[in-house]
Amino acid sequence: MRVAGSITELRQLRRDLQGSIGFVPTMGALHAGHLSLVEAARECDHVVVSIFVNPSQFAATEDLSKYPRDLPRDLDMLRTAGVDLVFTPTPEMMYPPGYQTWVDVEHVSQGLEGQRRPGHFRGVATVVAGLFNLVQPDFAYFGQKDAQQVAVIKQMARDLKFPLEIIVIPTMRESGGLAMSSRNVYLSPDERRAAGVISWALRAISTAWDDGEREPARLRELGLAVLVTEPSGQVEYLSFADPDTLRERQTASDDPCLVSLTVRFGATRLLDNMLLPASLNTREGLTSTLGVSPSG
Ligand code: AMP
């Protein structure tokens, strides 16, 4: 495994890679969820991973300075996972003095996380566009965990004509159902146990859908009824949206639906989602249902 610590090195090492390239952008503090993306990317001739805690996607009030970082451990994990090339730029490399170009994906960035984290997806789309230009992958792998991010990146890649395909990998969970996240280290043991309620709520909603319930208001009530059983969690939102446009669904429909929610435990915001019907939460279902379809 080669490690490129600068843009010059990355360009050199990338030139040496022949054949198809699978790319997994990350912010490090790696866990099994990240590794499932790497594993999927091994279908390509070469796997490139970036580790970059992107300052422009954090608001001033957010956790940029305390975001978990452990590069030696991350590199060990990636070496074992069979990665060919890791790119570890610094903020100064990605945003040198005088940097002034931003990628703003207008509509799908607006609701859900975009509404609660203004500027977040502008930072994400900008850094991913830069990384796509540097790595020039054929396939880029993203996690369902950040479903709105998938929709934003798909839209950006299509609008800016990046010659690549976006693949979406299902969310990896802890044994108690909690979606794996680098931020789970912020949780106390009690909070971690309590946070299992998020996946129970999703499961209850999915069961109701299987039983024929389609009314968003009714499905929301059912989900909230589960979430309130854990009073230490503060629900920020529980959304039922169109998985393509991310617009909130107002009326009953048999069309696939993206259920997403954010629950706060102490100072930690936990994000999760699932597609309905539940049979769509596979690589194939997610890749074809979340965000703009490849044909437009
Ligand atoms: P991050 O390091 O948080 O920026 O995440 C890097 C990539 O890993 C993103 O595409 C995430 O959606 C994905 N990811 C994060 N958590 C998980 C998870 N639990 N299961 C699958 N993919 C994940």
mmCIF file of C-alpha atoms and ligand atoms in Angstrom:
data_model
loop_
_atom_site.group_PDB
_atom_site.id
_atom_site.type_symbol
_atom_site.label_atom_id
_atom_site.label_comp_id
_atom_site.label_asym_id
_atom_site.label_seq_id
_atom_site.Cartn_x
_atom_site.Cartn_y
_atom_site.Cartn_z
ATOM 1 C CA MET A 1 0.000 0.000 0.000
ATOM 2 C CA ARG A 2 1.306 3.456 -0.927
ATOM 3 C CA VAL A 3 0.484 6.581 1.037
ATOM 4 C CA ALA A 4 0.416 9.939 -0.755
ATOM 5 C CA GLY A 5 0.780 12.852 1.643
ATOM 6 C CA SER A 6 0.731 15.524 -1.039
ATOM 7 C CA ILE A 7 -1.083 16.307 -4.279
ATOM 8 C CA THR A 8 2.130 15.876 -6.302
ATOM 9 C CA GLU A 9 2.700 12.412 -4.843
ATOM 10 C CA LEU A 10 -0.938 11.455 -5.384
ATOM 11 C CA ARG A 11 -0.784 12.460 -9.047
ATOM 12 C CA GLN A 12 2.449 10.483 -9.536
ATOM 13 C CA LEU A 13 1.189 7.340 -7.829
ATOM 14 C CA ARG A 14 -2.192 7.570 -9.574
ATOM 15 C CA ARG A 15 -0.453 7.645 -12.967
ATOM 16 C CA ASP A 16 1.147 4.293 -12.159
ATOM 17 C CA LEU A 17 -2.231 2.602 -11.581
ATOM 18 C CA GLN A 18 -3.571 0.916 -14.719
ATOM 19 C CA GLY A 19 -7.099 -0.492 -14.988
ATOM 20 C CA SER A 20 -10.282 0.412 -13.102
ATOM 21 C CA ILE A 21 -10.108 2.538 -9.953
ATOM 22 C CA GLY A 22 -12.540 2.281 -7.026
ATOM 23 C CA PHE A 23 -12.455 5.266 -4.682
ATOM 24 C CA VAL A 24 -13.637 5.520 -1.057
ATOM 25 C CA PRO A 25 -13.522 9.049 0.418
ATOM 26 C CA THR A 26 -13.439 9.098 4.249
ATOM 27 C CA MET A 27 -12.666 11.353 7.190
ATOM 28 C CA GLY A 28 -10.690 8.596 8.937
ATOM 29 C CA ALA A 29 -11.374 7.171 12.434
ATOM 30 C CA LEU A 30 -12.230 4.088 10.433
ATOM 31 C CA HIS A 31 -14.662 1.363 11.483
ATOM 32 C CA ALA A 32 -16.268 -1.685 9.909
ATOM 33 C CA GLY A 33 -18.699 0.528 7.947
ATOM 34 C CA HIS A 34 -15.816 2.185 6.099
ATOM 35 C CA LEU A 35 -14.234 -1.228 5.534
ATOM 36 C CA SER A 36 -17.426 -2.520 3.913
ATOM 37 C CA LEU A 37 -17.027 0.249 1.308
ATOM 38 C CA VAL A 38 -13.380 -0.749 0.783
ATOM 39 C CA GLU A 39 -14.397 -4.399 0.450
ATOM 40 C CA ALA A 40 -16.958 -3.492 -2.213
ATOM 41 C CA ALA A 41 -14.383 -1.353 -4.045
ATOM 42 C CA ARG A 42 -12.087 -4.367 -4.353
ATOM 43 C CA GLU A 43 -14.153 -5.390 -7.361
ATOM 44 C CA CYS A 44 -12.069 -2.739 -9.186
ATOM 45 C CA ASP A 45 -8.453 -3.314 -10.258
ATOM 46 C CA HIS A 46 -7.236 -0.811 -7.661
ATOM 47 C CA VAL A 47 -8.684 0.725 -4.494
ATOM 48 C CA VAL A 48 -7.883 4.315 -3.517
ATOM 49 C CA VAL A 49 -8.996 5.706 -0.127
ATOM 50 C CA SER A 50 -8.740 9.303 1.043
ATOM 51 C CA ILE A 51 -8.535 10.322 4.678
ATOM 52 C CA PHE A 52 -9.317 13.991 5.125
ATOM 53 C CA VAL A 53 -11.259 15.723 7.882
ATOM 54 C CA ASN A 54 -12.723 18.398 5.655
ATOM 55 C CA PRO A 55 -12.951 21.693 7.578
ATOM 56 C CA SER A 56 -15.397 23.279 5.128
ATOM 57 C CA GLN A 57 -18.171 20.820 5.959
ATOM 58 C CA PHE A 58 -18.109 21.683 9.675
ATOM 59 C CA ALA A 59 -19.911 24.758 10.995
ATOM 60 C CA ALA A 60 -18.007 26.939 13.474
ATOM 61 C CA THR A 61 -20.104 25.424 16.301
ATOM 62 C CA GLU A 62 -19.411 21.816 15.286
ATOM 63 C CA ASP A 63 -16.799 19.256 16.337
ATOM 64 C CA LEU A 64 -13.957 19.849 13.818
ATOM 65 C CA SER A 65 -11.220 20.213 16.434
ATOM 66 C CA LYS A 66 -12.289 17.197 18.483
ATOM 67 C CA TYR A 67 -13.265 14.942 15.554
ATOM 68 C CA PRO A 68 -11.501 11.594 16.258
ATOM 69 C CA ARG A 69 -8.218 11.133 14.387
ATOM 70 C CA ASP A 70 -5.887 8.100 14.421
ATOM 71 C CA LEU A 71 -3.911 7.895 11.186
ATOM 72 C CA PRO A 72 -1.527 5.029 12.133
ATOM 73 C CA ARG A 73 -4.469 2.822 13.110
ATOM 74 C CA ASP A 74 -6.414 3.794 9.976
ATOM 75 C CA LEU A 75 -3.440 2.958 7.746
ATOM 76 C CA ASP A 76 -3.029 -0.444 9.423
ATOM 77 C CA MET A 77 -6.701 -1.204 8.814
ATOM 78 C CA LEU A 78 -6.483 -0.153 5.160
ATOM 79 C CA ARG A 79 -3.297 -2.137 4.581
ATOM 80 C CA THR A 80 -4.988 -5.263 5.958
ATOM 81 C CA ALA A 81 -8.053 -4.544 3.822
ATOM 82 C CA GLY A 82 -5.974 -4.637 0.622
ATOM 83 C CA VAL A 83 -6.039 -0.933 -0.330
ATOM 84 C CA ASP A 84 -3.523 0.161 -2.991
ATOM 85 C CA LEU A 85 -3.246 3.883 -2.391
ATOM 86 C CA VAL A 86 -4.222 6.189 0.475
ATOM 87 C CA PHE A 87 -4.360 9.963 0.050
ATOM 88 C CA THR A 88 -3.890 11.988 3.243
ATOM 89 C CA PRO A 89 -3.891 15.682 2.313
ATOM 90 C CA THR A 90 -3.773 18.550 4.801
ATOM 91 C CA PRO A 91 -6.389 21.335 4.820
ATOM 92 C CA GLU A 92 -3.748 23.680 3.352
ATOM 93 C CA MET A 93 -3.320 21.364 0.358
ATOM 94 C CA MET A 94 -7.035 21.143 -0.387
ATOM 95 C CA TYR A 95 -7.688 24.829 0.403
ATOM 96 C CA PRO A 96 -4.461 26.739 -0.263
ATOM 97 C CA PRO A 97 -4.368 30.469 0.446
ATOM 98 C CA GLY A 98 -6.556 32.269 -2.075
ATOM 99 C CA TYR A 99 -8.900 29.284 -2.560
ATOM 100 C CA GLN A 100 -12.272 30.589 -3.786
ATOM 101 C CA THR A 101 -14.229 27.964 -5.759
ATOM 102 C CA TRP A 102 -17.253 26.237 -4.212
ATOM 103 C CA VAL A 103 -19.720 23.637 -5.451
ATOM 104 C CA ASP A 104 -23.281 24.355 -4.432
ATOM 105 C CA VAL A 105 -25.843 21.659 -5.264
ATOM 106 C CA GLU A 106 -29.035 23.664 -5.002
ATOM 107 C CA HIS A 107 -32.108 21.598 -4.259
ATOM 108 C CA VAL A 108 -31.229 18.226 -2.725
ATOM 109 C CA SER A 109 -28.892 20.031 -0.298
ATOM 110 C CA GLN A 110 -31.750 22.020 1.208
ATOM 111 C CA GLY A 111 -33.837 19.803 3.528
ATOM 112 C CA LEU A 112 -33.001 17.319 6.283
ATOM 113 C CA GLU A 113 -29.306 17.615 7.279
ATOM 114 C CA GLY A 114 -28.837 20.601 4.954
ATOM 115 C CA GLN A 115 -31.492 22.531 6.832
ATOM 116 C CA ARG A 116 -29.903 21.790 10.226
ATOM 117 C CA ARG A 117 -26.313 22.162 9.019
ATOM 118 C CA PRO A 118 -26.222 25.174 6.673
ATOM 119 C CA GLY A 119 -23.197 25.046 4.366
ATOM 120 C CA HIS A 120 -22.444 21.400 5.192
ATOM 121 C CA PHE A 121 -23.188 19.995 1.741
ATOM 122 C CA ARG A 122 -21.419 22.893 0.006
ATOM 123 C CA GLY A 123 -18.292 21.760 1.863
ATOM 124 C CA VAL A 124 -18.933 18.098 1.046
ATOM 125 C CA ALA A 125 -19.636 18.664 -2.664
ATOM 126 C CA THR A 126 -16.613 20.958 -3.006
ATOM 127 C CA VAL A 127 -14.134 18.562 -1.426
ATOM 128 C CA VAL A 128 -15.526 15.504 -3.211
ATOM 129 C CA ALA A 129 -15.333 17.310 -6.575
ATOM 130 C CA GLY A 130 -11.666 18.116 -5.848
ATOM 131 C CA LEU A 131 -10.974 14.532 -4.779
ATOM 132 C CA PHE A 132 -12.704 13.128 -7.875
ATOM 133 C CA ASN A 133 -10.486 15.352 -10.052
ATOM 134 C CA LEU A 134 -7.343 14.170 -8.264
ATOM 135 C CA VAL A 135 -8.133 10.448 -8.011
ATOM 136 C CA GLN A 136 -10.061 10.107 -11.294
ATOM 137 C CA PRO A 137 -11.959 7.010 -10.189
ATOM 138 C CA ASP A 138 -14.247 4.890 -12.331
ATOM 139 C CA PHE A 139 -16.425 3.988 -9.339
ATOM 140 C CA ALA A 140 -16.881 5.886 -6.074
ATOM 141 C CA TYR A 141 -18.353 4.158 -3.022
ATOM 142 C CA PHE A 142 -20.545 5.945 -0.476
ATOM 143 C CA GLY A 143 -22.483 4.724 2.556
ATOM 144 C CA GLN A 144 -26.267 4.671 2.865
ATOM 145 C CA LYS A 145 -25.652 6.054 6.379
ATOM 146 C CA ASP A 146 -25.346 9.510 4.792
ATOM 147 C CA ALA A 147 -28.254 9.171 2.369
ATOM 148 C CA GLN A 148 -28.583 12.877 1.611
ATOM 149 C CA GLN A 149 -24.857 13.026 0.893
ATOM 150 C CA VAL A 150 -25.408 10.302 -1.722
ATOM 151 C CA ALA A 151 -28.142 12.373 -3.368
ATOM 152 C CA VAL A 152 -25.959 15.507 -3.325
ATOM 153 C CA ILE A 153 -22.902 13.725 -4.767
ATOM 154 C CA LYS A 154 -24.932 11.953 -7.447
ATOM 155 C CA GLN A 155 -26.441 15.268 -8.528
ATOM 156 C CA MET A 156 -23.041 16.988 -8.468
ATOM 157 C CA ALA A 157 -21.364 14.187 -10.456
ATOM 158 C CA ARG A 158 -24.092 14.287 -13.061
ATOM 159 C CA ASP A 159 -24.208 18.095 -13.349
ATOM 160 C CA LEU A 160 -20.405 18.447 -13.537
ATOM 161 C CA LYS A 161 -20.083 15.483 -15.912
ATOM 162 C CA PHE A 162 -17.703 13.372 -13.848
ATOM 163 C CA PRO A 163 -17.099 10.152 -15.807
ATOM 164 C CA LEU A 164 -17.762 7.792 -12.934
ATOM 165 C CA GLU A 165 -20.446 5.723 -11.257
ATOM 166 C CA ILE A 166 -21.619 6.172 -7.663
ATOM 167 C CA ILE A 167 -22.193 2.940 -5.729
ATOM 168 C CA VAL A 168 -24.157 2.956 -2.451
ATOM 169 C CA ILE A 169 -23.343 0.420 0.287
ATOM 170 C CA PRO A 170 -25.832 -0.511 3.060
ATOM 171 C CA THR A 171 -25.311 0.786 6.600
ATOM 172 C CA MET A 172 -23.224 -1.432 8.884
ATOM 173 C CA ARG A 173 -24.606 -1.674 12.429
ATOM 174 C CA GLU A 174 -23.390 -2.630 15.876
ATOM 175 C CA SER A 175 -24.950 -5.776 17.361
ATOM 176 C CA GLY A 176 -27.530 -3.606 19.188
ATOM 177 C CA GLY A 177 -28.630 -2.016 15.900
ATOM 178 C CA LEU A 178 -26.805 1.315 16.295
ATOM 179 C CA ALA A 179 -25.430 2.488 12.933
ATOM 180 C CA MET A 180 -21.635 2.527 13.056
ATOM 181 C CA SER A 181 -20.192 6.029 13.037
ATOM 182 C CA SER A 182 -16.861 7.621 13.886
ATOM 183 C CA ARG A 183 -18.840 9.862 16.249
ATOM 184 C CA ASN A 184 -20.126 6.915 18.333
ATOM 185 C CA VAL A 185 -16.934 7.260 20.421
ATOM 186 C CA TYR A 186 -18.521 10.406 21.892
ATOM 187 C CA LEU A 187 -21.287 8.292 23.483
ATOM 188 C CA SER A 188 -21.161 7.133 27.094
ATOM 189 C CA PRO A 189 -21.943 3.424 27.631
ATOM 190 C CA ASP A 190 -25.474 4.394 28.738
ATOM 191 C CA GLU A 191 -26.021 6.598 25.710
ATOM 192 C CA ARG A 192 -24.728 3.903 23.380
ATOM 193 C CA ARG A 193 -27.199 1.399 24.801
ATOM 194 C CA ALA A 194 -30.058 3.919 24.676
ATOM 195 C CA ALA A 195 -29.214 4.838 21.073
ATOM 196 C CA GLY A 196 -30.350 1.367 19.996
ATOM 197 C CA VAL A 197 -33.857 2.859 20.096
ATOM 198 C CA ILE A 198 -33.175 4.509 16.719
ATOM 199 C CA SER A 199 -32.992 1.189 14.918
ATOM 200 C CA TRP A 200 -36.012 -0.133 16.849
ATOM 201 C CA ALA A 201 -38.017 2.862 15.634
ATOM 202 C CA LEU A 202 -36.930 2.203 12.040
ATOM 203 C CA ARG A 203 -37.876 -1.442 12.424
ATOM 204 C CA ALA A 204 -41.319 -0.550 13.817
ATOM 205 C CA ILE A 205 -41.932 1.801 10.887
ATOM 206 C CA SER A 206 -40.840 -0.872 8.425
ATOM 207 C CA THR A 207 -43.167 -3.435 10.030
ATOM 208 C CA ALA A 208 -46.068 -0.995 9.755
ATOM 209 C CA TRP A 209 -45.204 -0.411 6.082
ATOM 210 C CA ASP A 210 -45.194 -4.186 5.509
ATOM 211 C CA ASP A 211 -48.633 -4.298 7.139
ATOM 212 C CA GLY A 212 -49.876 -1.789 4.574
ATOM 213 C CA GLU A 213 -49.543 1.550 6.398
ATOM 214 C CA ARG A 214 -48.584 4.290 3.886
ATOM 215 C CA GLU A 215 -49.720 7.509 5.595
ATOM 216 C CA PRO A 216 -46.562 9.510 6.473
ATOM 217 C CA ALA A 217 -48.199 11.144 9.498
ATOM 218 C CA ARG A 218 -49.248 7.764 10.877
ATOM 219 C CA LEU A 219 -45.818 6.207 10.241
ATOM 220 C CA ARG A 220 -44.198 9.188 11.986
ATOM 221 C CA GLU A 221 -46.466 8.763 15.030
ATOM 222 C CA LEU A 222 -45.517 5.088 15.229
ATOM 223 C CA GLY A 223 -41.810 5.889 15.040
ATOM 224 C CA LEU A 224 -42.027 8.682 17.612
ATOM 225 C CA ALA A 225 -43.933 6.388 19.977
ATOM 226 C CA VAL A 226 -40.906 4.070 19.985
ATOM 227 C CA LEU A 227 -38.371 6.901 20.260
ATOM 228 C CA VAL A 228 -40.031 8.445 23.354
ATOM 229 C CA THR A 229 -39.456 5.205 25.260
ATOM 230 C CA GLU A 230 -35.853 6.413 25.563
ATOM 231 C CA PRO A 231 -36.229 9.855 27.158
ATOM 232 C CA SER A 232 -32.495 10.603 27.032
ATOM 233 C CA GLY A 233 -32.788 10.946 23.237
ATOM 234 C CA GLN A 234 -34.002 14.235 21.728
ATOM 235 C CA VAL A 235 -35.514 13.711 18.282
ATOM 236 C CA GLU A 236 -34.494 16.514 15.887
ATOM 237 C CA TYR A 237 -36.484 15.230 12.954
ATOM 238 C CA LEU A 238 -38.129 12.094 11.617
ATOM 239 C CA SER A 239 -38.656 12.518 7.896
ATOM 240 C CA PHE A 240 -40.498 10.588 5.198
ATOM 241 C CA ALA A 241 -39.171 11.791 1.881
ATOM 242 C CA ASP A 242 -38.999 10.939 -1.783
ATOM 243 C CA PRO A 243 -35.651 9.082 -2.122
ATOM 244 C CA ASP A 244 -34.890 10.798 -5.429
ATOM 245 C CA THR A 245 -35.693 14.470 -4.723
ATOM 246 C CA LEU A 246 -35.613 14.246 -0.889
ATOM 247 C CA ARG A 247 -38.800 16.288 -0.812
ATOM 248 C CA GLU A 248 -40.984 15.525 2.184
ATOM 249 C CA ARG A 249 -43.814 13.128 1.402
ATOM 250 C CA GLN A 250 -47.192 14.616 2.362
ATOM 251 C CA THR A 251 -49.588 11.885 1.320
ATOM 252 C CA ALA A 252 -49.799 8.111 1.270
ATOM 253 C CA SER A 253 -47.984 6.489 -1.640
ATOM 254 C CA ASP A 254 -46.744 3.030 -2.575
ATOM 255 C CA ASP A 255 -43.617 4.557 -4.105
ATOM 256 C CA PRO A 256 -40.339 3.891 -2.253
ATOM 257 C CA CYS A 257 -39.780 6.208 0.693
ATOM 258 C CA LEU A 258 -36.640 7.360 2.529
ATOM 259 C CA VAL A 259 -37.185 7.397 6.293
ATOM 260 C CA SER A 260 -34.461 9.400 7.975
ATOM 261 C CA LEU A 261 -33.971 10.780 11.419
ATOM 262 C CA THR A 262 -31.563 12.544 13.701
ATOM 263 C CA VAL A 263 -31.643 11.978 17.447
ATOM 264 C CA ARG A 264 -29.464 13.799 19.922
ATOM 265 C CA PHE A 265 -27.996 11.929 22.902
ATOM 266 C CA GLY A 266 -26.246 14.449 25.129
ATOM 267 C CA ALA A 267 -24.043 16.506 22.820
ATOM 268 C CA THR A 268 -23.955 13.815 20.111
ATOM 269 C CA ARG A 269 -26.222 13.926 17.049
ATOM 270 C CA LEU A 270 -26.903 10.476 15.638
ATOM 271 C CA LEU A 271 -28.143 10.073 12.093
ATOM 272 C CA ASP A 272 -29.824 7.033 10.579
ATOM 273 C CA ASN A 273 -32.161 6.063 7.762
ATOM 274 C CA MET A 274 -33.760 3.268 5.819
ATOM 275 C CA LEU A 275 -35.567 2.863 2.542
ATOM 276 C CA LEU A 276 -39.096 1.524 2.431
ATOM 277 C CA PRO A 277 -39.848 -1.121 1.431
ATOM 278 C CA ALA A 278 -37.044 -2.684 3.459
ATOM 279 C CA SER A 279 -36.117 -4.961 0.541
ATOM 280 C CA LEU A 280 -34.511 -1.870 -1.095
ATOM 281 C CA ASN A 281 -31.775 -1.603 1.561
ATOM 282 C CA THR A 282 -29.283 -3.542 -0.533
ATOM 283 C CA ARG A 283 -26.426 -2.261 -2.658
ATOM 284 C CA GLU A 284 -28.536 -2.609 -5.803
ATOM 285 C CA GLY A 285 -31.719 -1.156 -4.289
ATOM 286 C CA LEU A 286 -29.910 1.799 -2.709
ATOM 287 C CA THR A 287 -27.736 2.567 -5.728
ATOM 288 C CA SER A 288 -30.736 2.715 -8.045
ATOM 289 C CA THR A 289 -33.231 4.375 -5.657
ATOM 290 C CA LEU A 290 -31.308 7.069 -3.714
ATOM 291 C CA GLY A 291 -30.738 10.354 -5.511
ATOM 292 C CA VAL A 292 -30.966 11.060 -9.209
ATOM 293 C CA SER A 293 -31.208 8.014 -11.395
ATOM 294 C CA PRO A 294 -28.236 7.634 -13.778
ATOM 295 C CA SER A 295 -30.395 8.296 -16.827
ATOM 296 C CA GLY A 296 -31.562 11.540 -15.250
HETATM 297 P P1 AMP B 1 -17.033 9.564 6.960
HETATM 298 O O1 AMP B 1 -15.655 9.106 7.326
HETATM 299 O O2 AMP B 1 -17.958 9.658 8.106
HETATM 300 O O3 AMP B 1 -17.020 10.776 6.062
HETATM 301 O O4 AMP B 1 -17.637 8.393 6.055
HETATM 302 C C1 AMP B 1 -16.981 7.957 4.904
HETATM 303 C C2 AMP B 1 -17.916 7.056 4.124
HETATM 304 O O5 AMP B 1 -18.256 5.924 4.924
HETATM 305 C C3 AMP B 1 -19.234 7.762 3.761
HETATM 306 O O6 AMP B 1 -19.609 7.387 2.442
HETATM 307 C C4 AMP B 1 -20.176 7.210 4.783
HETATM 308 O O7 AMP B 1 -21.532 7.216 4.374
HETATM 309 C C5 AMP B 1 -19.661 5.790 4.950
HETATM 310 N N1 AMP B 1 -20.119 5.232 6.222
HETATM 311 C C6 AMP B 1 -20.095 5.821 7.439
HETATM 312 N N2 AMP B 1 -20.662 5.022 8.365
HETATM 313 C C7 AMP B 1 -21.051 3.908 7.714
HETATM 314 C C8 AMP B 1 -21.718 2.705 8.118
HETATM 315 N N3 AMP B 1 -22.091 2.499 9.381
HETATM 316 N N4 AMP B 1 -21.959 1.762 7.181
HETATM 317 C C9 AMP B 1 -21.586 1.964 5.885
HETATM 318 N N5 AMP B 1 -20.967 3.070 5.444
HETATM 319 C C10 AMP B 1 -20.704 4.035 6.336
#
